[in-house]
PDB file of C-alpha atoms in Angstrom:
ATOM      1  CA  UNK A  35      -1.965 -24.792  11.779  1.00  0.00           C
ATOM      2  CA  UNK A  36      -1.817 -27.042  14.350  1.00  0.00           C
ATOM      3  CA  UNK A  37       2.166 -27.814  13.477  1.00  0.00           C
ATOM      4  CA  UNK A  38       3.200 -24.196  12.919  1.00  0.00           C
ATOM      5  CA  UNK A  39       1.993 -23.207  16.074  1.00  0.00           C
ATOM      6  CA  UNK A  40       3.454 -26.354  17.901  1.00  0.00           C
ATOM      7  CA  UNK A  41       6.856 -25.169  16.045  1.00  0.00           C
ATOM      8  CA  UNK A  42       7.171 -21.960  18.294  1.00  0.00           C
ATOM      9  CA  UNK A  43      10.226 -21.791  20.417  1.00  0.00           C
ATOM     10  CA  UNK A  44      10.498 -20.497  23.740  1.00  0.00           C
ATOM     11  CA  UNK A  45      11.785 -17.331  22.634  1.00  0.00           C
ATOM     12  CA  UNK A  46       8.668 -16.563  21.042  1.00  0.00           C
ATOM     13  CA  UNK A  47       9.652 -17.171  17.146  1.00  0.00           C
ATOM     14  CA  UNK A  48      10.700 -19.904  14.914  1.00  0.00           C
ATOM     15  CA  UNK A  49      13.260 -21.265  13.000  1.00  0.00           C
ATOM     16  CA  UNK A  50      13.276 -23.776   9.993  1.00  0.00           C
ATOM     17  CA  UNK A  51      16.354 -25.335  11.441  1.00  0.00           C
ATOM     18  CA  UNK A  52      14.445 -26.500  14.747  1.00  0.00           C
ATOM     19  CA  UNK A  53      14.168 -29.604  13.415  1.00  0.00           C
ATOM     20  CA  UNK A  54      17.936 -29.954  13.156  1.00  0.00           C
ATOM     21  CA  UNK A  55      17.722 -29.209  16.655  1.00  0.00           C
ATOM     22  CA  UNK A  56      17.891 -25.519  16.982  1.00  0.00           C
ATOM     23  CA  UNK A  57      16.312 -24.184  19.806  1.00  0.00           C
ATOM     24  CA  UNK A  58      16.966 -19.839  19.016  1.00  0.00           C
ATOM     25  CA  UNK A  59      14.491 -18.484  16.711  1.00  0.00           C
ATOM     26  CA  UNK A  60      15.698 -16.688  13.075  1.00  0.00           C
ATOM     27  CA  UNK A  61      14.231 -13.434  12.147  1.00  0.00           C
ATOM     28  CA  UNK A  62      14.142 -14.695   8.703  1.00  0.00           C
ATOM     29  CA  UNK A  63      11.832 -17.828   9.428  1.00  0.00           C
ATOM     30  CA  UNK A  64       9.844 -15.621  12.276  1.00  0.00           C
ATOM     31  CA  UNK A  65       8.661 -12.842   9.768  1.00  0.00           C
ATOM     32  CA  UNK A  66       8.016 -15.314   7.202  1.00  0.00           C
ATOM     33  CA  UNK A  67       5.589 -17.121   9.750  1.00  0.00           C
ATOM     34  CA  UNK A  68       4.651 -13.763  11.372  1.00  0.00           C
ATOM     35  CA  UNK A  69       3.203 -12.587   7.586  1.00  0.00           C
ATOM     36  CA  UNK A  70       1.749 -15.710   6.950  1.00  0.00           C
ATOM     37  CA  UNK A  71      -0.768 -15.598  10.231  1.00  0.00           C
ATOM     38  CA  UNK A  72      -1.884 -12.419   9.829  1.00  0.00           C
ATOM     39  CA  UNK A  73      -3.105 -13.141   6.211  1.00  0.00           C
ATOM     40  CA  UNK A  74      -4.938 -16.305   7.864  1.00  0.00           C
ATOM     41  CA  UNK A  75      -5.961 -13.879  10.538  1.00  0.00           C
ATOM     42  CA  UNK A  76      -7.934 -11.525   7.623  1.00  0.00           C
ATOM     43  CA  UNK A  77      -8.867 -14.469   5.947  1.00  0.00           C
ATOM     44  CA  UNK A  78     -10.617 -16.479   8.713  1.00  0.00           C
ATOM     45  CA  UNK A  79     -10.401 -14.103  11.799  1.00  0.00           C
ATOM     46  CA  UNK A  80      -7.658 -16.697  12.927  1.00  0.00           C
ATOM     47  CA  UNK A  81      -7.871 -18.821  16.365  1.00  0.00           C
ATOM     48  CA  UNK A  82      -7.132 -17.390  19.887  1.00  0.00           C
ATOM     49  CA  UNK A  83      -4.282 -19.644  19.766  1.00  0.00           C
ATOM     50  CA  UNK A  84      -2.765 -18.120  16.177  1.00  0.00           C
ATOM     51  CA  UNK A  85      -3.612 -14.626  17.416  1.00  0.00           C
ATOM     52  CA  UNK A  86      -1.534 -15.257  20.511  1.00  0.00           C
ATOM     53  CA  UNK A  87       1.150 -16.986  18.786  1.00  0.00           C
ATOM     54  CA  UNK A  88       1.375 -14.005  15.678  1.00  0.00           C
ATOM     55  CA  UNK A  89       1.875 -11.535  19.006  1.00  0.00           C
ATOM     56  CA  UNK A  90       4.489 -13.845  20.818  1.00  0.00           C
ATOM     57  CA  UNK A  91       6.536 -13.514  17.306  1.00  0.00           C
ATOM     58  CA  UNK A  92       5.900  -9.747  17.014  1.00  0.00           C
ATOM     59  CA  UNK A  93       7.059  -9.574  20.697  1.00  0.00           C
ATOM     60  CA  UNK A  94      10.331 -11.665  19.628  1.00  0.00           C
ATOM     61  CA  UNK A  95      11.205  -9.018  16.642  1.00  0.00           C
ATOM     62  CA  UNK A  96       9.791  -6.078  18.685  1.00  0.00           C
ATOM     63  CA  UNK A  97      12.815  -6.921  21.923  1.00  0.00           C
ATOM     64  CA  UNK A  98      15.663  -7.029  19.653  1.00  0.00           C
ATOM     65  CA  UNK A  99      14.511  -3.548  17.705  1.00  0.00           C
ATOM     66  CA  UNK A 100      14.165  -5.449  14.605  1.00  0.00           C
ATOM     67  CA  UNK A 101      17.370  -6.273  13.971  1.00  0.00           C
ATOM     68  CA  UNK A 102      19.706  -6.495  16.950  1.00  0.00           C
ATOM     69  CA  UNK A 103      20.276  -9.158  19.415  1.00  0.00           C
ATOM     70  CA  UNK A 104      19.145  -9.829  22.376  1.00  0.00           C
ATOM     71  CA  UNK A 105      22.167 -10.923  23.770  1.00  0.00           C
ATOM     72  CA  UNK A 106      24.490  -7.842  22.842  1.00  0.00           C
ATOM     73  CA  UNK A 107      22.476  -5.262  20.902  1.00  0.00           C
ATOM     74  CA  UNK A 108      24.852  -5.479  17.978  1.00  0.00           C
ATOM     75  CA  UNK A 109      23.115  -5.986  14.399  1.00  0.00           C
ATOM     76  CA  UNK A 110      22.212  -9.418  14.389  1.00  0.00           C
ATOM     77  CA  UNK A 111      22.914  -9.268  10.604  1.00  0.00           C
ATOM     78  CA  UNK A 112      24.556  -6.169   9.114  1.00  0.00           C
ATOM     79  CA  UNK A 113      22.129  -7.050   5.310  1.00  0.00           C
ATOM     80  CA  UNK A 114      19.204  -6.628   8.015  1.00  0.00           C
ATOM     81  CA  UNK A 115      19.934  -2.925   7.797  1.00  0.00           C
ATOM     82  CA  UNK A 116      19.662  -3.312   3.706  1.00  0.00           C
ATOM     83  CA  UNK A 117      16.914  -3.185   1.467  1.00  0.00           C
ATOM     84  CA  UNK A 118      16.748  -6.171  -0.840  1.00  0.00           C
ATOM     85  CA  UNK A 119      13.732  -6.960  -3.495  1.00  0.00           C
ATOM     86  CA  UNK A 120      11.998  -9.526  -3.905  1.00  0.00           C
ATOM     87  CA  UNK A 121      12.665 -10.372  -0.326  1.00  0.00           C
ATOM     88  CA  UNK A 122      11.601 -13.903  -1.081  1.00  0.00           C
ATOM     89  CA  UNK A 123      12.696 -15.521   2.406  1.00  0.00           C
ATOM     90  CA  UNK A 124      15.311 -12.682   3.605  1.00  0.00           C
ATOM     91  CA  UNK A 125      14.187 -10.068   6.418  1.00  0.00           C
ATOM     92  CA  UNK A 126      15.459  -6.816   6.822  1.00  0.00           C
ATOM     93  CA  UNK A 127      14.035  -4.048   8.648  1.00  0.00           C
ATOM     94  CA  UNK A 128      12.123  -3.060   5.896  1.00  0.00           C
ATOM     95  CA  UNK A 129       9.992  -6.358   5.760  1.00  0.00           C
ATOM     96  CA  UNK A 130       9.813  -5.985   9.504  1.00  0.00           C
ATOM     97  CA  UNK A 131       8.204  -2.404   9.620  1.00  0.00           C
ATOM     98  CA  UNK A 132       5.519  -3.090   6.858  1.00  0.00           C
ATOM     99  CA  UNK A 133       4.449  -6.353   8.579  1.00  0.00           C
ATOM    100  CA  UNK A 134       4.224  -3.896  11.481  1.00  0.00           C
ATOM    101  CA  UNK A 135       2.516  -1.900   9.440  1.00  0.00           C
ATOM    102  CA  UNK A 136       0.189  -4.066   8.111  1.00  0.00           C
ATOM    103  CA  UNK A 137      -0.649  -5.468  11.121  1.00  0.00           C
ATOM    104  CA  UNK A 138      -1.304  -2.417  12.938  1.00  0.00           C
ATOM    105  CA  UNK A 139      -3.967  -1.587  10.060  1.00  0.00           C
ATOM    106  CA  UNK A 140      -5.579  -4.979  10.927  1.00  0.00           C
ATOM    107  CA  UNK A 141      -5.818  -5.124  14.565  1.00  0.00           C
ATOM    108  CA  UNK A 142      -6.506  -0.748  14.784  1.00  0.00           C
ATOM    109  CA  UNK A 143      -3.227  -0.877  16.841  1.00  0.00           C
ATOM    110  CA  UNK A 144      -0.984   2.168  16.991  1.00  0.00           C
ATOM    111  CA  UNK A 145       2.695   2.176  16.043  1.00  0.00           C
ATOM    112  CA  UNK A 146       4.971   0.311  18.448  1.00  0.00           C
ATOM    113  CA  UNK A 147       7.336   2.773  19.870  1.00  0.00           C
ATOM    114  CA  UNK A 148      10.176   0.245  20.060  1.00  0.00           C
ATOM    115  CA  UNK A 149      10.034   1.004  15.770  1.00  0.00           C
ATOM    116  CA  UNK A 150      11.561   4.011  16.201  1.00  0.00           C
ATOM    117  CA  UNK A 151      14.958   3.376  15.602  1.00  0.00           C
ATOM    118  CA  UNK A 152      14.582   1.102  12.598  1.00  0.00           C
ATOM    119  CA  UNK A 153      11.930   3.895  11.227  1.00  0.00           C
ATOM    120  CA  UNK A 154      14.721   6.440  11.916  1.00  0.00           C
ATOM    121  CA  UNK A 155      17.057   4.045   9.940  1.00  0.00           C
ATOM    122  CA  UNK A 156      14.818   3.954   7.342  1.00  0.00           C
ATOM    123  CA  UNK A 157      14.621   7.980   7.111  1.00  0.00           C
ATOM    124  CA  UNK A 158      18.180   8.031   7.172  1.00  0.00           C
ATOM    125  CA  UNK A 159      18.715   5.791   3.749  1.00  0.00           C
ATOM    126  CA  UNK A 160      16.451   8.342   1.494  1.00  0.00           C
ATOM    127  CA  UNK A 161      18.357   9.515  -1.074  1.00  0.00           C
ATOM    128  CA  UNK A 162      18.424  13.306  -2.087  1.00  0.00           C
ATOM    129  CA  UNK A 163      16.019  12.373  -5.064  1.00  0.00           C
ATOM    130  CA  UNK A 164      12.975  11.225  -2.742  1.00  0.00           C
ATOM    131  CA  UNK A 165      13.735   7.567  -3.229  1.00  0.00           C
ATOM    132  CA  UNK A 166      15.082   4.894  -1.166  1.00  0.00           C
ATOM    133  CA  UNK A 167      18.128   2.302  -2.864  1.00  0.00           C
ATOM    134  CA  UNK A 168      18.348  -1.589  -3.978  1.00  0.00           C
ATOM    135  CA  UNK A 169      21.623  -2.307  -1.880  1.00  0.00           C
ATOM    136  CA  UNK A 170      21.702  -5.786  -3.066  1.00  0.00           C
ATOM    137  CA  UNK A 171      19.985  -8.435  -4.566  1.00  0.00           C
ATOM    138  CA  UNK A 172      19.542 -12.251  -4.254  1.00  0.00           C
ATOM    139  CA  UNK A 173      20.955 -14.548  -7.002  1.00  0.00           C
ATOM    140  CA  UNK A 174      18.546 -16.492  -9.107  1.00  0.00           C
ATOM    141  CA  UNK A 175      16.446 -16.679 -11.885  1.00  0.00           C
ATOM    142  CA  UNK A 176      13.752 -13.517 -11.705  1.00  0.00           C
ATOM    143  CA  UNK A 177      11.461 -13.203 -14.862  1.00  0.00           C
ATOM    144  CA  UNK A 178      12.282  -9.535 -14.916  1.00  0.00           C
ATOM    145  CA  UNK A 179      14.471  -7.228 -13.048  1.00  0.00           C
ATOM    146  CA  UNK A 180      12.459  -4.066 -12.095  1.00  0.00           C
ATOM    147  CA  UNK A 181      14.790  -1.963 -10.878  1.00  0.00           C
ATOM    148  CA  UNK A 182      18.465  -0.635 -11.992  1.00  0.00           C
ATOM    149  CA  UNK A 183      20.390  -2.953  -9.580  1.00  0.00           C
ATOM    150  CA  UNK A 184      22.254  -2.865  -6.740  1.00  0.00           C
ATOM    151  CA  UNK A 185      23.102   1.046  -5.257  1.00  0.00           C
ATOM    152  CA  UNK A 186      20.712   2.567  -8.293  1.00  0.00           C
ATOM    153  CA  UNK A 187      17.034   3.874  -6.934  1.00  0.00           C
ATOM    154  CA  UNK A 188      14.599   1.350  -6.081  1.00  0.00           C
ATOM    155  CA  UNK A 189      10.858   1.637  -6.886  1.00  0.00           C
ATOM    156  CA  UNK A 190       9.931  -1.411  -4.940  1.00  0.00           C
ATOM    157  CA  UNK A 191      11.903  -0.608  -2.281  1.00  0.00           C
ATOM    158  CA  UNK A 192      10.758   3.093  -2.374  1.00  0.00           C
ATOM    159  CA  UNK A 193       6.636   2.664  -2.262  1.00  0.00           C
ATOM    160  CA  UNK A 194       7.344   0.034   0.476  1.00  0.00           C
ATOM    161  CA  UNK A 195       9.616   2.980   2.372  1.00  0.00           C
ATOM    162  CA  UNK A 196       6.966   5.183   1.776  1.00  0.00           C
ATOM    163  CA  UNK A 197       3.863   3.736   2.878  1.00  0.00           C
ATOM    164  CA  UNK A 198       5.613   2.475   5.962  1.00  0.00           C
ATOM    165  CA  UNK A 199       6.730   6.059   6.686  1.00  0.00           C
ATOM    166  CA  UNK A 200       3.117   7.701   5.696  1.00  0.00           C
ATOM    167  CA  UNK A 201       1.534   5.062   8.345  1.00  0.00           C
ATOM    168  CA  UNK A 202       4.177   5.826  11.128  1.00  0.00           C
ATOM    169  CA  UNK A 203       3.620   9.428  10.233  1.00  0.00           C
ATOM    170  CA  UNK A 204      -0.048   9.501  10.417  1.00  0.00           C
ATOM    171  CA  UNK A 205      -0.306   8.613  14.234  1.00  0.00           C
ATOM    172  CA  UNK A 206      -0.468  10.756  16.655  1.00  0.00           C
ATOM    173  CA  UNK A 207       2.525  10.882  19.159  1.00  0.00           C
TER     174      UNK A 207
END
């Protein structure tokens, strides 16, 4: 714990690359360490300084909108705004929002409203059939494929839509 939270960079995030001497955090390595201290969190109750360091992360996702940068407010990555599954170590807004989401149901926080837009995004990519799409997928070896592929219906990528969008629903605004 100790060298995760030493790993931090000043922007509030990390990156895997910091030891090759990058100093700008990734949103891929941020949400990856962002999902693996709130688990520790409902597991132990966590340490003031891994509760502080999960928030400085959420804050670093939470100022670019979950997917722009800070710098220009363009898409920091155009696949961010594409639902993948498995995620394995990719982000896209979707990961973002139900790490939101599951944090939120932790801590008894309510929705951020800096989600809106990439909660609007996600309303916007429902298909007429109640469902939400596989837009790509990573290569690799997967013991079973469990959806059609790529522009086909997603289930995966549907009940994850859907919860996120019942929990942002749910509050009162």
């Amino acid at each position: 714990m100790t060298r995760l939270l030493g790993e931090r960079l000043d922007d509030g995030g990390w990156n895997c690359e910091r030891a090759n001497g990058s100093v700008r955090s990734s949103f891929h390595t941020t949400i990856n360490v962002l999902e693996g201290l709130l688990e520790y969190e409902k597991a132990t109750g966590g340490t003031p300084e891994s509760r502080m360091a999960r928030l400085s992360g959420e804050a670093y996702l939470l100022e670019r909108d979950l997917f722009r940068r800070r710098s220009t407010g363009e898409p920091a990555d155009d696949r961010f705004l594409q639902f993948v599954h498995p995620n394995r170590w990719r982000y896209d807004v979707l990961r973002g929002l139900d790490y939101f989401r599951s944090s939120a149901i932790h801590t008894g926080a309510a929705p951020d409203p800096r989600l809106a837009e990439a909660i609007a995004h996600i309303r916007s990519r429902r298909l007429a059939d109640g469902t939400w799409p596989l837009d790509w997928k990573l290569r690799g070896a997967v013991w079973f494929d469990v959806d059609a592929g790529p522009g086909q219906p997603s289930r995966w990528v549907t009940l994850r839509a859907m919860r996120v969008l019942k929990w942002w629903d749910a509050q009162d605004r």
